[in-house]
């Protein structure tokens, strides 16, 4: 598996994993169902639209959502309604903006649609870890700090500022970035000091003038 993992997953739980599939293409859903079923993963339902997905998730409460082509709004709504469910995004696009939006929406895994080990990835995220393709990781880490606004900020501080500028509360920022609320508060204090501002409103104005704060979807 040529992916970036956050932990050793050689001893994943043998507990049977449940999943819901979502994609607007029936053939894609059929293919994903076959792959997961062959690997012993129970597919509880399929969905072709955002509303269908939300309904099935609330009905079944699966371990993992395996999503293909879904809108940013759907990703956001699902992560807000079901924060305890792991999300694996299987997408053909691995550009920086798409990956960043997926991270902000709270996904636990991001793989290309051609990945040959999607079932294994489902088990990884079900176990509580995250998994991203090498290309997706490169799309993020390949960005130069000097090429973005506020190069004095660390990468994490920049991510926090971006989400704050989008109007998200500290608690939501913490959940999106998988940080403790206190850590987010500390980052914000550092951001204020480095930008030379005294309050959140001024920091948001500065950030939005620099192009940050786009709706994270």
mmCIF file of C-alpha atoms in Angstrom:
data_model
loop_
_atom_site.group_PDB
_atom_site.id
_atom_site.type_symbol
_atom_site.label_atom_id
_atom_site.label_comp_id
_atom_site.label_asym_id
_atom_site.label_seq_id
_atom_site.Cartn_x
_atom_site.Cartn_y
_atom_site.Cartn_z
ATOM 1 C CA UNK A 1 0.000 0.000 0.000
ATOM 2 C CA UNK A 2 1.731 3.161 -1.217
ATOM 3 C CA UNK A 3 -0.044 5.507 1.161
ATOM 4 C CA UNK A 4 0.802 7.785 4.052
ATOM 5 C CA UNK A 5 -0.329 6.273 7.350
ATOM 6 C CA UNK A 6 -0.391 7.806 10.791
ATOM 7 C CA UNK A 7 0.333 4.540 12.609
ATOM 8 C CA UNK A 8 1.263 0.891 12.341
ATOM 9 C CA UNK A 9 -1.847 -0.939 11.165
ATOM 10 C CA UNK A 10 -0.488 -4.436 10.881
ATOM 11 C CA UNK A 11 -2.791 -5.629 13.659
ATOM 12 C CA UNK A 12 -6.171 -4.162 12.813
ATOM 13 C CA UNK A 13 -9.226 -5.255 14.736
ATOM 14 C CA UNK A 14 -10.933 -8.392 13.476
ATOM 15 C CA UNK A 15 -14.340 -6.891 14.353
ATOM 16 C CA UNK A 16 -16.539 -6.815 11.249
ATOM 17 C CA UNK A 17 -16.616 -3.293 9.798
ATOM 18 C CA UNK A 18 -19.801 -1.689 8.474
ATOM 19 C CA UNK A 19 -19.929 0.912 5.723
ATOM 20 C CA UNK A 20 -22.219 3.064 3.607
ATOM 21 C CA UNK A 21 -21.292 3.932 0.015
ATOM 22 C CA UNK A 22 -22.103 7.177 -1.751
ATOM 23 C CA UNK A 23 -21.504 8.214 -5.350
ATOM 24 C CA UNK A 24 -23.724 9.640 -8.052
ATOM 25 C CA UNK A 25 -22.598 6.880 -10.437
ATOM 26 C CA UNK A 26 -24.327 3.516 -9.934
ATOM 27 C CA UNK A 27 -21.479 1.623 -11.608
ATOM 28 C CA UNK A 28 -18.975 3.123 -9.177
ATOM 29 C CA UNK A 29 -21.150 2.112 -6.232
ATOM 30 C CA UNK A 30 -21.494 -1.412 -7.596
ATOM 31 C CA UNK A 31 -17.731 -1.733 -7.969
ATOM 32 C CA UNK A 32 -17.058 -0.426 -4.475
ATOM 33 C CA UNK A 33 -19.669 -2.745 -2.980
ATOM 34 C CA UNK A 34 -18.058 -5.757 -4.652
ATOM 35 C CA UNK A 35 -14.580 -4.816 -3.409
ATOM 36 C CA UNK A 36 -15.721 -4.234 0.172
ATOM 37 C CA UNK A 37 -17.997 -7.256 0.355
ATOM 38 C CA UNK A 38 -15.213 -9.532 -0.895
ATOM 39 C CA UNK A 39 -13.045 -8.187 1.945
ATOM 40 C CA UNK A 40 -15.656 -9.038 4.576
ATOM 41 C CA UNK A 41 -16.926 -5.502 5.079
ATOM 42 C CA UNK A 42 -20.683 -5.186 5.532
ATOM 43 C CA UNK A 43 -22.212 -2.581 3.218
ATOM 44 C CA UNK A 44 -25.352 -1.370 4.958
ATOM 45 C CA UNK A 45 -26.652 0.982 2.274
ATOM 46 C CA UNK A 46 -25.847 3.036 -0.811
ATOM 47 C CA UNK A 47 -26.689 6.638 -1.657
ATOM 48 C CA UNK A 48 -26.643 8.630 -4.885
ATOM 49 C CA UNK A 49 -27.378 12.089 -3.455
ATOM 50 C CA UNK A 50 -26.476 14.157 -0.411
ATOM 51 C CA UNK A 51 -29.942 13.956 1.184
ATOM 52 C CA UNK A 52 -30.046 10.183 0.617
ATOM 53 C CA UNK A 53 -26.636 9.830 2.259
ATOM 54 C CA UNK A 54 -27.637 11.824 5.339
ATOM 55 C CA UNK A 55 -30.812 9.772 5.714
ATOM 56 C CA UNK A 56 -28.986 6.446 5.450
ATOM 57 C CA UNK A 57 -26.223 7.531 7.816
ATOM 58 C CA UNK A 58 -28.698 8.596 10.496
ATOM 59 C CA UNK A 59 -30.599 5.348 10.009
ATOM 60 C CA UNK A 60 -27.686 2.893 10.085
ATOM 61 C CA UNK A 61 -24.799 4.649 11.899
ATOM 62 C CA UNK A 62 -22.005 2.753 10.081
ATOM 63 C CA UNK A 63 -18.354 2.614 11.077
ATOM 64 C CA UNK A 64 -17.175 4.194 7.824
ATOM 65 C CA UNK A 65 -18.555 6.260 4.970
ATOM 66 C CA UNK A 66 -16.923 5.528 1.613
ATOM 67 C CA UNK A 67 -17.606 8.534 -0.582
ATOM 68 C CA UNK A 68 -16.903 9.058 -4.252
ATOM 69 C CA UNK A 69 -18.231 12.155 -5.988
ATOM 70 C CA UNK A 70 -19.873 14.273 -3.298
ATOM 71 C CA UNK A 71 -20.275 18.018 -2.930
ATOM 72 C CA UNK A 72 -18.386 20.081 -0.328
ATOM 73 C CA UNK A 73 -21.743 20.857 1.308
ATOM 74 C CA UNK A 74 -22.489 17.160 1.698
ATOM 75 C CA UNK A 75 -19.078 16.508 3.245
ATOM 76 C CA UNK A 76 -19.596 19.341 5.696
ATOM 77 C CA UNK A 77 -23.122 18.278 6.628
ATOM 78 C CA UNK A 78 -22.171 14.644 7.170
ATOM 79 C CA UNK A 79 -19.164 15.491 9.341
ATOM 80 C CA UNK A 80 -21.265 17.836 11.473
ATOM 81 C CA UNK A 81 -24.186 15.458 11.909
ATOM 82 C CA UNK A 82 -22.092 12.336 12.518
ATOM 83 C CA UNK A 83 -18.741 13.415 14.016
ATOM 84 C CA UNK A 84 -17.964 9.915 15.280
ATOM 85 C CA UNK A 85 -18.104 8.192 11.888
ATOM 86 C CA UNK A 86 -14.917 7.816 9.843
ATOM 87 C CA UNK A 87 -15.004 9.195 6.292
ATOM 88 C CA UNK A 88 -12.948 7.773 3.422
ATOM 89 C CA UNK A 89 -12.992 9.862 0.248
ATOM 90 C CA UNK A 90 -12.219 8.024 -3.000
ATOM 91 C CA UNK A 91 -11.634 10.729 -5.571
ATOM 92 C CA UNK A 92 -9.943 11.001 -8.945
ATOM 93 C CA UNK A 93 -8.653 14.497 -8.159
ATOM 94 C CA UNK A 94 -5.674 15.037 -5.863
ATOM 95 C CA UNK A 95 -4.957 18.731 -6.322
ATOM 96 C CA UNK A 96 -4.047 20.821 -3.292
ATOM 97 C CA UNK A 97 -7.339 22.707 -3.013
ATOM 98 C CA UNK A 98 -9.448 19.563 -3.199
ATOM 99 C CA UNK A 99 -7.348 17.789 -0.581
ATOM 100 C CA UNK A 100 -7.449 20.800 1.733
ATOM 101 C CA UNK A 101 -11.224 21.013 1.454
ATOM 102 C CA UNK A 102 -11.474 17.331 2.284
ATOM 103 C CA UNK A 103 -9.291 17.759 5.359
ATOM 104 C CA UNK A 104 -11.332 20.726 6.527
ATOM 105 C CA UNK A 105 -14.501 18.725 6.105
ATOM 106 C CA UNK A 106 -13.108 16.123 8.504
ATOM 107 C CA UNK A 107 -12.270 13.186 6.250
ATOM 108 C CA UNK A 108 -10.037 10.464 7.676
ATOM 109 C CA UNK A 109 -8.781 9.116 4.380
ATOM 110 C CA UNK A 110 -8.245 10.338 0.818
ATOM 111 C CA UNK A 111 -7.361 7.937 -1.971
ATOM 112 C CA UNK A 112 -7.402 8.026 -5.780
ATOM 113 C CA UNK A 113 -10.328 6.280 -7.430
ATOM 114 C CA UNK A 114 -7.864 3.792 -8.933
ATOM 115 C CA UNK A 115 -6.542 2.647 -5.549
ATOM 116 C CA UNK A 116 -6.196 -1.124 -5.433
ATOM 117 C CA UNK A 117 -6.544 -1.486 -1.665
ATOM 118 C CA UNK A 118 -9.653 0.489 -0.761
ATOM 119 C CA UNK A 119 -10.930 -2.264 1.517
ATOM 120 C CA UNK A 120 -7.730 -2.121 3.559
ATOM 121 C CA UNK A 121 -8.093 1.651 3.791
ATOM 122 C CA UNK A 122 -11.637 1.236 5.129
ATOM 123 C CA UNK A 123 -10.281 -0.976 7.909
ATOM 124 C CA UNK A 124 -7.580 1.598 8.669
ATOM 125 C CA UNK A 125 -9.974 4.495 9.163
ATOM 126 C CA UNK A 126 -12.447 2.289 11.020
ATOM 127 C CA UNK A 127 -9.646 1.556 13.499
ATOM 128 C CA UNK A 128 -9.300 5.273 14.199
ATOM 129 C CA UNK A 129 -6.320 6.142 12.007
ATOM 130 C CA UNK A 130 -6.002 8.329 8.927
ATOM 131 C CA UNK A 131 -4.688 7.415 5.493
ATOM 132 C CA UNK A 132 -3.834 9.575 2.486
ATOM 133 C CA UNK A 133 -2.274 8.723 -0.845
ATOM 134 C CA UNK A 134 1.297 9.851 -1.421
ATOM 135 C CA UNK A 135 0.100 12.218 -4.143
ATOM 136 C CA UNK A 136 -2.432 13.819 -1.794
ATOM 137 C CA UNK A 137 0.212 14.299 0.886
ATOM 138 C CA UNK A 138 2.615 15.758 -1.667
ATOM 139 C CA UNK A 139 -0.059 18.189 -2.823
ATOM 140 C CA UNK A 140 -0.135 19.573 0.712
ATOM 141 C CA UNK A 141 3.476 19.351 1.840
ATOM 142 C CA UNK A 142 4.773 20.543 -1.507
ATOM 143 C CA UNK A 143 3.421 24.034 -0.933
ATOM 144 C CA UNK A 144 6.133 26.525 -0.044
ATOM 145 C CA UNK A 145 5.505 28.605 3.071
ATOM 146 C CA UNK A 146 7.134 31.570 1.339
ATOM 147 C CA UNK A 147 4.593 31.405 -1.494
ATOM 148 C CA UNK A 148 1.591 31.871 0.778
ATOM 149 C CA UNK A 149 0.414 34.871 2.809
ATOM 150 C CA UNK A 150 1.834 35.365 6.296
ATOM 151 C CA UNK A 151 5.011 33.268 5.915
ATOM 152 C CA UNK A 152 5.823 34.130 9.531
ATOM 153 C CA UNK A 153 3.093 31.717 10.628
ATOM 154 C CA UNK A 154 3.750 28.028 11.042
ATOM 155 C CA UNK A 155 1.790 25.656 8.812
ATOM 156 C CA UNK A 156 -0.559 24.825 11.679
ATOM 157 C CA UNK A 157 -1.077 28.473 12.598
ATOM 158 C CA UNK A 158 -1.875 29.222 8.969
ATOM 159 C CA UNK A 159 -4.468 26.421 8.929
ATOM 160 C CA UNK A 160 -6.046 27.750 12.112
ATOM 161 C CA UNK A 161 -6.163 31.292 10.760
ATOM 162 C CA UNK A 162 -7.740 30.085 7.517
ATOM 163 C CA UNK A 163 -10.548 28.345 9.390
ATOM 164 C CA UNK A 164 -11.046 31.240 11.816
ATOM 165 C CA UNK A 165 -11.303 33.605 8.851
ATOM 166 C CA UNK A 166 -14.027 31.329 7.463
ATOM 167 C CA UNK A 167 -16.049 32.124 10.572
ATOM 168 C CA UNK A 168 -15.599 28.849 12.435
ATOM 169 C CA UNK A 169 -15.651 28.765 16.226
ATOM 170 C CA UNK A 170 -12.623 27.474 18.132
ATOM 171 C CA UNK A 171 -14.419 24.234 18.999
ATOM 172 C CA UNK A 172 -15.144 23.567 15.323
ATOM 173 C CA UNK A 173 -11.578 24.441 14.307
ATOM 174 C CA UNK A 174 -10.326 21.994 16.944
ATOM 175 C CA UNK A 175 -12.519 19.219 15.561
ATOM 176 C CA UNK A 176 -11.566 19.882 11.949
ATOM 177 C CA UNK A 177 -7.838 19.852 12.712
ATOM 178 C CA UNK A 178 -8.035 17.114 15.358
ATOM 179 C CA UNK A 179 -6.612 19.402 18.037
ATOM 180 C CA UNK A 180 -7.507 20.148 21.642
ATOM 181 C CA UNK A 181 -9.487 23.403 22.067
ATOM 182 C CA UNK A 182 -6.719 24.749 24.326
ATOM 183 C CA UNK A 183 -4.169 24.117 21.568
ATOM 184 C CA UNK A 184 -6.308 26.099 19.136
ATOM 185 C CA UNK A 185 -6.505 28.971 21.624
ATOM 186 C CA UNK A 186 -2.718 28.941 21.975
ATOM 187 C CA UNK A 187 -2.297 29.015 18.203
ATOM 188 C CA UNK A 188 -4.664 31.976 17.953
ATOM 189 C CA UNK A 189 -2.693 33.877 20.590
ATOM 190 C CA UNK A 190 0.490 33.255 18.602
ATOM 191 C CA UNK A 191 -1.239 34.379 15.411
ATOM 192 C CA UNK A 192 -2.331 37.657 17.024
ATOM 193 C CA UNK A 193 1.205 38.330 18.204
ATOM 194 C CA UNK A 194 2.814 37.550 14.834
ATOM 195 C CA UNK A 195 0.277 39.604 12.868
ATOM 196 C CA UNK A 196 0.424 42.475 15.339
ATOM 197 C CA UNK A 197 -3.326 42.459 15.991
ATOM 198 C CA UNK A 198 -5.212 42.573 19.272
ATOM 199 C CA UNK A 199 -8.469 40.832 18.503
ATOM 200 C CA UNK A 200 -10.143 38.152 16.420
ATOM 201 C CA UNK A 201 -12.071 40.576 14.198
ATOM 202 C CA UNK A 202 -8.915 42.356 13.060
ATOM 203 C CA UNK A 203 -7.154 39.063 12.399
ATOM 204 C CA UNK A 204 -10.099 37.923 10.275
ATOM 205 C CA UNK A 205 -10.030 41.162 8.253
ATOM 206 C CA UNK A 206 -6.288 40.746 7.608
ATOM 207 C CA UNK A 207 -6.751 37.107 6.639
ATOM 208 C CA UNK A 208 -9.636 37.767 4.265
ATOM 209 C CA UNK A 209 -7.732 40.596 2.592
ATOM 210 C CA UNK A 210 -5.034 38.006 1.873
ATOM 211 C CA UNK A 211 -7.530 35.589 0.356
ATOM 212 C CA UNK A 212 -8.054 33.286 3.332
ATOM 213 C CA UNK A 213 -11.362 32.280 4.827
ATOM 214 C CA UNK A 214 -12.938 30.632 1.799
ATOM 215 C CA UNK A 215 -15.893 28.508 2.880
ATOM 216 C CA UNK A 216 -14.190 25.208 3.840
ATOM 217 C CA UNK A 217 -17.153 23.160 2.647
#
